[in-house]
Coordinates of C-alpha atoms and ligand atoms in Angstrom, one line a residue:
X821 CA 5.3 33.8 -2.9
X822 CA 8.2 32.8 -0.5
X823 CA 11.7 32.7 -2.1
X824 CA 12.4 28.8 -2.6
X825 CA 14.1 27.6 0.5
X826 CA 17.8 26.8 -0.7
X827 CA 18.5 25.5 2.9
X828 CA 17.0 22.4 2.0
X829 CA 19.9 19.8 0.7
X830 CA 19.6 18.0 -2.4
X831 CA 18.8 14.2 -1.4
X832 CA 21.4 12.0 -0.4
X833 CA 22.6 10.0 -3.2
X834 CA 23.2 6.9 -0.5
X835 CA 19.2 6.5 -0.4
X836 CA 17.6 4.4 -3.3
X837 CA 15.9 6.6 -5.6
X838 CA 12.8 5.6 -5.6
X839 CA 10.7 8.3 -4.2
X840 CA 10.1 12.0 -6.0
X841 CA 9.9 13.7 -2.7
X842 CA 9.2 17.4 -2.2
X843 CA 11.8 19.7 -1.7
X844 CA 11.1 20.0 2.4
X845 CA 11.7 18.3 5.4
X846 CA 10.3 18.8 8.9
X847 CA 11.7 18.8 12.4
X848 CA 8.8 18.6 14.2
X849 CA 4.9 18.3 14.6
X850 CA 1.9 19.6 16.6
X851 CA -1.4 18.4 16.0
X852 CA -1.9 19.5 12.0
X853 CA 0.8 20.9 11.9
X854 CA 4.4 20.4 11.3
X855 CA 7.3 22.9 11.3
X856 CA 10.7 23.2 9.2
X857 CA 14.1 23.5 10.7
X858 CA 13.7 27.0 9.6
X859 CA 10.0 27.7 11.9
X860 CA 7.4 27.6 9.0
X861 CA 3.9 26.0 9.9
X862 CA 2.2 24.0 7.6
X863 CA -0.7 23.0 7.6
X864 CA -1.2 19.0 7.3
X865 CA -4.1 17.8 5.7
X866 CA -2.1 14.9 4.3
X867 CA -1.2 13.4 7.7
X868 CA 1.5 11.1 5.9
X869 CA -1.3 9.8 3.8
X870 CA -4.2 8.8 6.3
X871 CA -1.4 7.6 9.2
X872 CA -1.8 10.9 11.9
X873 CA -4.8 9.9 12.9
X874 CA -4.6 12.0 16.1
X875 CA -2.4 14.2 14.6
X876 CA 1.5 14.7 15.4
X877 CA 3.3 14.3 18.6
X878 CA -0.1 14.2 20.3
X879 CA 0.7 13.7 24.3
X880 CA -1.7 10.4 24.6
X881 CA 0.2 8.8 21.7
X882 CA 3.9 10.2 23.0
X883 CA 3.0 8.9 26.8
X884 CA 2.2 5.6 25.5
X885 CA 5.1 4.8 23.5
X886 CA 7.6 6.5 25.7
X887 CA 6.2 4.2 28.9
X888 CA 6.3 0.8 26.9
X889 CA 9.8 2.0 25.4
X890 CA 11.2 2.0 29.4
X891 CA 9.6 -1.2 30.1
X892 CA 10.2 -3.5 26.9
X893 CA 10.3 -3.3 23.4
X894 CA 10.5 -6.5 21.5
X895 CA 9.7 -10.4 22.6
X896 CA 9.0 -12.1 19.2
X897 CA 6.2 -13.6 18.6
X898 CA 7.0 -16.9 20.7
X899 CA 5.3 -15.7 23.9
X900 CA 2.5 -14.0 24.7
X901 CA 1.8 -10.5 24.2
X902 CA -0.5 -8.8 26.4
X903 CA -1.3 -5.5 24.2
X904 CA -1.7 -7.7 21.6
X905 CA -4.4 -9.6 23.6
X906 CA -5.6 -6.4 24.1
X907 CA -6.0 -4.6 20.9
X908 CA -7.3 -7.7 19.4
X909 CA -10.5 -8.4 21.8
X910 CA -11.0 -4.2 21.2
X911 CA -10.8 -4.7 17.1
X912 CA -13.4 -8.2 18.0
X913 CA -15.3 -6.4 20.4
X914 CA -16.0 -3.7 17.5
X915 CA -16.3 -5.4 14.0
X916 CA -17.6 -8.3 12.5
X917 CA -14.1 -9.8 13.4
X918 CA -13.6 -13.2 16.2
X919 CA -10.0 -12.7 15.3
X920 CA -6.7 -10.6 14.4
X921 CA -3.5 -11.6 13.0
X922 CA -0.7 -8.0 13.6
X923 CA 1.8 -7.1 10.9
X924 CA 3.5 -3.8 10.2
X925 CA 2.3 -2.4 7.2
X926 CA -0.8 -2.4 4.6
X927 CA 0.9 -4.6 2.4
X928 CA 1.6 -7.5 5.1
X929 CA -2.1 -7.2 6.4
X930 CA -3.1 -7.5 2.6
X931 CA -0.7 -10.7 2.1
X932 CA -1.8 -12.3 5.8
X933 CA -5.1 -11.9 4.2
X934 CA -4.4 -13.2 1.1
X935 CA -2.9 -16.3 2.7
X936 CA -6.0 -16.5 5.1
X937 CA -8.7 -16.8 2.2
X938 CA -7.0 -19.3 0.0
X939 CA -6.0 -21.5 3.1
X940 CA -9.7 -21.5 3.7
X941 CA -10.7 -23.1 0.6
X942 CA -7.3 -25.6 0.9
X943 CA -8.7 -26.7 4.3
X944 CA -12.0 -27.3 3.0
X945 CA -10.6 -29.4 0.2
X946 CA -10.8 -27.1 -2.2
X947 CA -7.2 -26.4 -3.0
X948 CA -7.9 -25.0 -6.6
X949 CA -9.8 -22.3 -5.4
X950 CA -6.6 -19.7 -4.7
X951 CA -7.6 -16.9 -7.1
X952 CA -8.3 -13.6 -6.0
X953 CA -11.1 -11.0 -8.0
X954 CA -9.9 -7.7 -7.7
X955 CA -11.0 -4.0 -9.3
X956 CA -9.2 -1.8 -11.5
X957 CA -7.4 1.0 -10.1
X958 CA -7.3 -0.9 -6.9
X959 CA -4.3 -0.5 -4.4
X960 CA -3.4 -3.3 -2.1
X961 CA 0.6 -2.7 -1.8
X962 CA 3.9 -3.1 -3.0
X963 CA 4.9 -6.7 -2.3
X964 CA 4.8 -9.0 -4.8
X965 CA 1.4 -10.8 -4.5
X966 CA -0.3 -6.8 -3.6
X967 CA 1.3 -5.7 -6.7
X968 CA -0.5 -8.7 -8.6
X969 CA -3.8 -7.9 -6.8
X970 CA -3.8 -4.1 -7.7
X971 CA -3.2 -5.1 -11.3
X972 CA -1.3 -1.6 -12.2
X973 CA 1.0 -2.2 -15.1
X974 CA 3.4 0.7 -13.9
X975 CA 3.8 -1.0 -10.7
X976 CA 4.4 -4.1 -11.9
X977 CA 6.7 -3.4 -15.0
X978 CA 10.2 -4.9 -14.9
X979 CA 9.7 -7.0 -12.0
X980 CA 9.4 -10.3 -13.4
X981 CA 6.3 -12.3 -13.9
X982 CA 3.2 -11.2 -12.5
X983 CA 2.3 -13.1 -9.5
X984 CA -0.2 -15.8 -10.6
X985 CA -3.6 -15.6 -8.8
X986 CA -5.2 -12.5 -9.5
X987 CA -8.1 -11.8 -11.7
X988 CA -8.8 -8.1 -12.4
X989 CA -12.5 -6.5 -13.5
X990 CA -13.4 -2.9 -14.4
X991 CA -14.3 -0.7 -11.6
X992 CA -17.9 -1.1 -10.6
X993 CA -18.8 -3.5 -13.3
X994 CA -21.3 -6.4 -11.9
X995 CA -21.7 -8.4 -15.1
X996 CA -17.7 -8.6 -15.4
X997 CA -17.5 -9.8 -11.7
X998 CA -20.0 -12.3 -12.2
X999 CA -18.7 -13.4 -15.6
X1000 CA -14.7 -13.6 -14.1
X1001 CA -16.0 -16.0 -11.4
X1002 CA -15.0 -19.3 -11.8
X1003 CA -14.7 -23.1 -9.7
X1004 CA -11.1 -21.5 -9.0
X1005 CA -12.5 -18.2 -6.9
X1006 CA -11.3 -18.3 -3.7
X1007 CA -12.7 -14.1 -2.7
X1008 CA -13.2 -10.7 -4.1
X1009 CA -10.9 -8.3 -2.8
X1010 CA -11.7 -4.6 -2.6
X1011 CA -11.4 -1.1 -1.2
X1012 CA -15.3 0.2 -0.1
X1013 CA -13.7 3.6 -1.4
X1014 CA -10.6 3.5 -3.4
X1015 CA -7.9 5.5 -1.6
X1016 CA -5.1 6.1 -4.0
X1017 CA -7.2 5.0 -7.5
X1018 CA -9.2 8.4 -6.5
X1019 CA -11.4 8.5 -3.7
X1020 CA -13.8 6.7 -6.0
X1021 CA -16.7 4.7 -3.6
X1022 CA -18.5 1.6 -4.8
X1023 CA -22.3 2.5 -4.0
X1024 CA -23.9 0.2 -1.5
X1025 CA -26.4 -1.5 -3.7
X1026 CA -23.3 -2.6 -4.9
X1027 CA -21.4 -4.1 -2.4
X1028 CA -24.8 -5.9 -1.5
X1029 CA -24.7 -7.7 -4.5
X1030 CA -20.9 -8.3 -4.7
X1031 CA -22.0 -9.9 -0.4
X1032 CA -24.7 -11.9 -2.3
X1033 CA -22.6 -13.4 -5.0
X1034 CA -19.7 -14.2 -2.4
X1035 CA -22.3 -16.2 -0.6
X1036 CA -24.2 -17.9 -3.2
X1037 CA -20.3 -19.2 -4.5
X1038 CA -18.7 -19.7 -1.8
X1039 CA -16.6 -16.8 -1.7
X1040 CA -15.0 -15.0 1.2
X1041 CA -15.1 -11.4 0.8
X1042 CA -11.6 -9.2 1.9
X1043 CA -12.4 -5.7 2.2
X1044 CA -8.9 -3.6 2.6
X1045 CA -9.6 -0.7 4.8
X1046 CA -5.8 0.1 5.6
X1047 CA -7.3 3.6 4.2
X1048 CA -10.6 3.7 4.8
X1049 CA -10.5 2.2 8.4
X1050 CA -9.6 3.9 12.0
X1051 CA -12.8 6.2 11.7
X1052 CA -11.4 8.0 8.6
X1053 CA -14.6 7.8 7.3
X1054 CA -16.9 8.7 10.6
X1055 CA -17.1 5.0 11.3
X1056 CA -14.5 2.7 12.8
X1057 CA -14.4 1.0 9.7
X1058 CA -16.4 1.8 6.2
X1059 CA -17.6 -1.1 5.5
X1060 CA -20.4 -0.1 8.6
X1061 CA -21.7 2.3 6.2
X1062 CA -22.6 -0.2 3.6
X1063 CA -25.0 -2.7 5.5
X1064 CA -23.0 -6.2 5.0
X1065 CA -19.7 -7.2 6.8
X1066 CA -16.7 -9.1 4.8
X1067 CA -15.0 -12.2 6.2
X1068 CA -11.8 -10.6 5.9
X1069 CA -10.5 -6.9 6.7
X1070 CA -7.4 -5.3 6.5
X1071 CA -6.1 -2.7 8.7
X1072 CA -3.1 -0.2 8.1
X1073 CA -2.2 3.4 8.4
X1074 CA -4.3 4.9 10.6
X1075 CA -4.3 1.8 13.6
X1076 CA -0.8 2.7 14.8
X1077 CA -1.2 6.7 14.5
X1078 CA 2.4 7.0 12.8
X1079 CA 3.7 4.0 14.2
X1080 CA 4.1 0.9 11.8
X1081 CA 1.6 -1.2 12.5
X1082 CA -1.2 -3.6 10.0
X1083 CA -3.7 -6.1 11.4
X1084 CA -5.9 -8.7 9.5
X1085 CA -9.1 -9.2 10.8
X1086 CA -11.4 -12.4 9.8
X1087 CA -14.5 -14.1 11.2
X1088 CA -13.5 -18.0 13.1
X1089 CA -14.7 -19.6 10.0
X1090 CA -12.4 -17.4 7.4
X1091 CA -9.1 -18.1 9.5
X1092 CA -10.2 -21.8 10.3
X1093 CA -6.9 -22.8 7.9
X1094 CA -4.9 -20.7 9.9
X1095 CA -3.9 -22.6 12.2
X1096 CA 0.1 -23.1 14.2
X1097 CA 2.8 -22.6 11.7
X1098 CA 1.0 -21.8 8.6
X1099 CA 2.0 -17.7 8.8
X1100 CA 4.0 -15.7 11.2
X1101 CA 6.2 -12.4 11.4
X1102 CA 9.0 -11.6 13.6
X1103 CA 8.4 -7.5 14.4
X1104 CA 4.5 -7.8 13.8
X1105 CA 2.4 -7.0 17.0
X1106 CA 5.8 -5.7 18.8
X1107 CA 4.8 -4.4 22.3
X1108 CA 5.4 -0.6 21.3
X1109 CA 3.3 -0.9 18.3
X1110 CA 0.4 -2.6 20.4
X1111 CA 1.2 0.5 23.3
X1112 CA 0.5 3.2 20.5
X1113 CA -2.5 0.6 19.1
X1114 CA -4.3 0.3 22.0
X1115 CA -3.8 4.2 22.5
X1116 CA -5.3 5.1 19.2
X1117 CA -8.1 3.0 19.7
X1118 CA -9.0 3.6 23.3
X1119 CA -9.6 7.7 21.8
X1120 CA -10.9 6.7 18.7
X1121 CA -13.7 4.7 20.3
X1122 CA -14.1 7.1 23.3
X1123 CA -17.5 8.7 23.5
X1124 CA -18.0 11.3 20.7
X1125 CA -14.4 10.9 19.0
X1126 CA -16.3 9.2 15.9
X1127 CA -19.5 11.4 16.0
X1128 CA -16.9 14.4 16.2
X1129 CA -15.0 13.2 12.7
X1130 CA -18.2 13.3 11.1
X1131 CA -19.7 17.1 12.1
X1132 CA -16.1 18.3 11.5
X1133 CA -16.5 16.4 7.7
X1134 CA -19.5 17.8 7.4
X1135 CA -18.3 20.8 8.1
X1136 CA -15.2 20.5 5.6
X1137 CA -17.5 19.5 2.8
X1138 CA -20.1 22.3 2.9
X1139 CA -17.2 24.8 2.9
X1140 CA -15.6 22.9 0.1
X1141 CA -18.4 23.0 -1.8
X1142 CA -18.5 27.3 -1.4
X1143 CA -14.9 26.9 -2.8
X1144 CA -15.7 24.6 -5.9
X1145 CA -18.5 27.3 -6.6
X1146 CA -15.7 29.8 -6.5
X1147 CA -13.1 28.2 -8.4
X1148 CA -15.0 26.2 -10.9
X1149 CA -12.1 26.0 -13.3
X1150 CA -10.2 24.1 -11.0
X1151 CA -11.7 21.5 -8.9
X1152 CA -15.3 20.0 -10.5
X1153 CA -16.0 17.3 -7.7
X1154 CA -16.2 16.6 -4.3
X1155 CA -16.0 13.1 -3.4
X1156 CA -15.3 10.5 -0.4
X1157 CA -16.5 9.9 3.2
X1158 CA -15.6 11.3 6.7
X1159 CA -12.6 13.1 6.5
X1160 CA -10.9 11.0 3.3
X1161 CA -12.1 13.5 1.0
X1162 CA -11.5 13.7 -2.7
X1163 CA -11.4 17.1 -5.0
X1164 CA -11.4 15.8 -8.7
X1165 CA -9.2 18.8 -10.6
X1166 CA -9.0 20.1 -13.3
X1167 CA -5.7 21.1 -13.4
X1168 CA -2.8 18.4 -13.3
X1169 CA -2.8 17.4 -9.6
X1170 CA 1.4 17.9 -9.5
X1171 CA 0.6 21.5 -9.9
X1172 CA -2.0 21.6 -7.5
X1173 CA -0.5 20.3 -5.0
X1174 CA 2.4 22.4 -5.5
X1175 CA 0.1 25.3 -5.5
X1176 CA -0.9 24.5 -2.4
X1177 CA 2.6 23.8 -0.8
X1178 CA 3.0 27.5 -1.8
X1179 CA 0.2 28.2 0.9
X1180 CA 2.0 26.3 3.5
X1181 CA -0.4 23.4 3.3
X1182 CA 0.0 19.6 2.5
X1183 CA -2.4 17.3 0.3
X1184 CA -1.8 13.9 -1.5
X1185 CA -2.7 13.2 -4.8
X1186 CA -4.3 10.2 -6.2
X1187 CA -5.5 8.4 -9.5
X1188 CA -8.0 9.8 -11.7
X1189 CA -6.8 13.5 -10.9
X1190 CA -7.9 13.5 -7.6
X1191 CA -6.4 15.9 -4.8
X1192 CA -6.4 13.6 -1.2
X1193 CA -7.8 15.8 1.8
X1194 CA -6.8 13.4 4.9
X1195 CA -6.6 15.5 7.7
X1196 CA -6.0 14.3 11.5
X1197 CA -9.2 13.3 12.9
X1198 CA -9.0 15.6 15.8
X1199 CA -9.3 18.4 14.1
X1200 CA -11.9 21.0 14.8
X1201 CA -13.7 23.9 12.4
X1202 CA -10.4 25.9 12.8
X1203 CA -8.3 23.9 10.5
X1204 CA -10.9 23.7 8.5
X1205 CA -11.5 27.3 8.5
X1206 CA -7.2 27.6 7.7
X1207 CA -7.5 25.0 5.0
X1208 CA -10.5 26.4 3.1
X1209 CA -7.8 29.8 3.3
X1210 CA -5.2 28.1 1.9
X1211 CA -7.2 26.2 -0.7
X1212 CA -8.7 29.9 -1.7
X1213 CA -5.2 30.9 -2.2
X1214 CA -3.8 28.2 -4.1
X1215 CA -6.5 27.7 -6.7
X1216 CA -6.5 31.9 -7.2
X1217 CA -3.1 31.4 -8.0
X1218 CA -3.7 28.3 -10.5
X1219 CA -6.2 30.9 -12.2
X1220 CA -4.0 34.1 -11.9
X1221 CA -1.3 31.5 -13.5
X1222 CA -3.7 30.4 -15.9
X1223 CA -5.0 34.2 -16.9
X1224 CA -1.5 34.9 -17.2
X1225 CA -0.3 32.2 -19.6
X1226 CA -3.7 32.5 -21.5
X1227 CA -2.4 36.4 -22.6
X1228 CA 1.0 35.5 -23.6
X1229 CA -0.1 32.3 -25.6
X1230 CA -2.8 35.4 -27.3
Ligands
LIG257 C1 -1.5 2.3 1.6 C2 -2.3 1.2 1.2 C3 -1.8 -0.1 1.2 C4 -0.4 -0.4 1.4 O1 0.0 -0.1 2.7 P1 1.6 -0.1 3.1 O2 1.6 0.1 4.5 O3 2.2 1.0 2.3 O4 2.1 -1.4 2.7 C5 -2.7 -1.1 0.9 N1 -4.0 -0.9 0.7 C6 -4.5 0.4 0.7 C7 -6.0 0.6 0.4 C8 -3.7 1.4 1.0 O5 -4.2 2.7 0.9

């Protein structure tokens, strides 16, 4: 074990405190890997928490946002764009979607989308259909109308009243769905696998009957992929695992590679309400976020990028499942799709991931114990081979710890 790194300053006091960070900070990155001031290599199967999709300072990525930084960086949104054109007619031309609305983060896709489904019932003349079904443990964001969709009580303590509008049913519960719906229902809202509640996936018998109730009620259907989309989980997006397409989808983290960047996707007839006026943003769909867009998505959808994800996940989950075999008093479960992987512990996740910082490796935790494998997708069997290492290490240390604290307790 490395001698804690005293280099590191305590956290300026000027920044809001709102974030338990971890005692380290990087200068720079290479593909999984990023490196202290100091020269250690860690190993980053965090990826800022599903955002790297092609890993750090990748050269494609760099090129593309260091050209369109010489040329122009910001118009507004009262001209034309021509990356936006762009990246929209390549998100179209590759999903249920006939159109895109660009934001900057999850949460702003998630409120655009929001908007979008309740403006669709207020355009059909149906204005008292605004509320929004959502699932426990869900995670939609941090503005005020996300915080009210994902329904968590810690999130939403101390903030005032709870945005009015959102109905929330236990995770993966039909009857309560059915039973919440009322003449006010204007969509169901979900993740097709829950990113921080756990890595926990709704089966697809499932989300054929939650696509069969939106129908018969008139429901629109929002599926927030700002985690699961991008090819994290071998597809461009999940939901073209699951055999039915939503009206609505949100896009996030991965789309702009590191850069801030959300989209909203819908079909012509879900956006028919949103028409000149009715929504708008003055950064979203900047000309350097649409630059690194269109980068990430020209490799993403290259031939092979997507069938390469899922023989490197492959890969990652058959090793994973020799490590569970040798460490079964610390991870039980192996969960997820792609490369958004899921190892239910059980030990606190704090300490594992700690354990596992030890190793010069970074993970992100999640609801329901979970420890968050997110690698970049352009990884091959090597990082795999130097996670599965560092995993081995870390969870012979939990037991060693473990052992150790089990004879002095004796
Ligand atoms: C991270 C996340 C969000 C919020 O995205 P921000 O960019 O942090 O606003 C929303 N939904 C899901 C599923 C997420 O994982």
């Amino acid at each position: 074990m490395s001698a804690p790194d005293t280099s590191v300053k305590k956290t300026s006091t000027s920044l809001f405190d709102t974030f338990s960070r971890a005692p380290l900070e990087f200068e720079r990155g290479e593909g999984a890997w990023v490196f202290t001031r100091e020269g250690d290599a860690y190993l980053d199967f965090s990826a800022g928490i599903a955002v790297n999709t092609l890993g750090h300072a990748n050269p494609v990525l760099v090129q593309a946002l260091t050209e369109q930084a010489g040329k122009l960086w910001h118009t507004s949104n009262l001209f034309r764009i021509p990356g936006q054109e762009r990246l929209a007619d390549t998100l179209v031309a590759n999903s249920f979607a006939d159109r895109v609305f660009f934001a900057n983060s999850g949460a702003e896709a998630n409120e655009a989308a929001i908007k979008t489904a309740r403006r669709y019932h207020y355009v059909n003349g149906q204005p008292e259909r605004y509320r929004i079904l959502t699932i426990e443990g869900a995670f939609h964001g941090r503005t005020l109308a996300t915080l009210a969709a994902g329904g968590q009580q810690k999130y939403l303590d101390g903030f005032g009243p709870k945005a009015d509008g959102f109905d929330q049913v236990p995770f993966g519960d039909m009857a309560a769905i059915k039973a919440a719906v009322t003449p006010q229902t204007a969509a169901i809202m979900l993740e097709p696998i829950q990113g921080e509640g756990g890595v926990r996936a709704f089966p697809n018998a499932f989300l054929r009957e939650i696509r069969a109730l939106c129908d018969a009620e008139g429901m629109l259907l929002i599926l927030d992929e700002v985690q699961t989309g991008i090819g994290r989980t071998g597809k461009l997006f999940a939901y073209e695992w699951t055999g039915i397409t939503p009206d609505i989808l949100t896009s996030a983290k991965g789309l702009g590679g590191g850069f801030p960047l959300g989209a909203c996707l819908a079909t012509n007839e879900a956006a028919k309400g949103m028409t000149p006026g009715t929504h708008g943003t003055t950064f979203g769909g900047n000309p350097l976020a649409m630059a690194v867009g269109n980068a990430v998505l020209d490799v993403v959808l290259a031939d092979g990028f997507l069938e390469h994800v899922r023989e490197t996940a492959r890969y990652l989950t058959q090793r994973l499942g020799g490590l569970m075999d040798s460490h079964p008093g610390v991870i039980d479960d192996i969960r997820g799709e792609g490369l958004l992987v899921g190892l239910h512990a059980l030990k606190p996740i704090p300490e594992v991931v700690a354990a596992l910082r030890e190793q010069k490796m970074l993970a992100a935790g999640a609801g329901d114990n979970v420890l968050r494998l997110l690698p970049p997708l352009n990884i091959g069997k090597a990082e795999v081979d130097a996670a599965i290492e560092k995993l081995d290490a870390a969870f012979s240390a939990i037991e060693a710890e473990a052992a150790t604290s089990a004879r002095q307790s004796a």
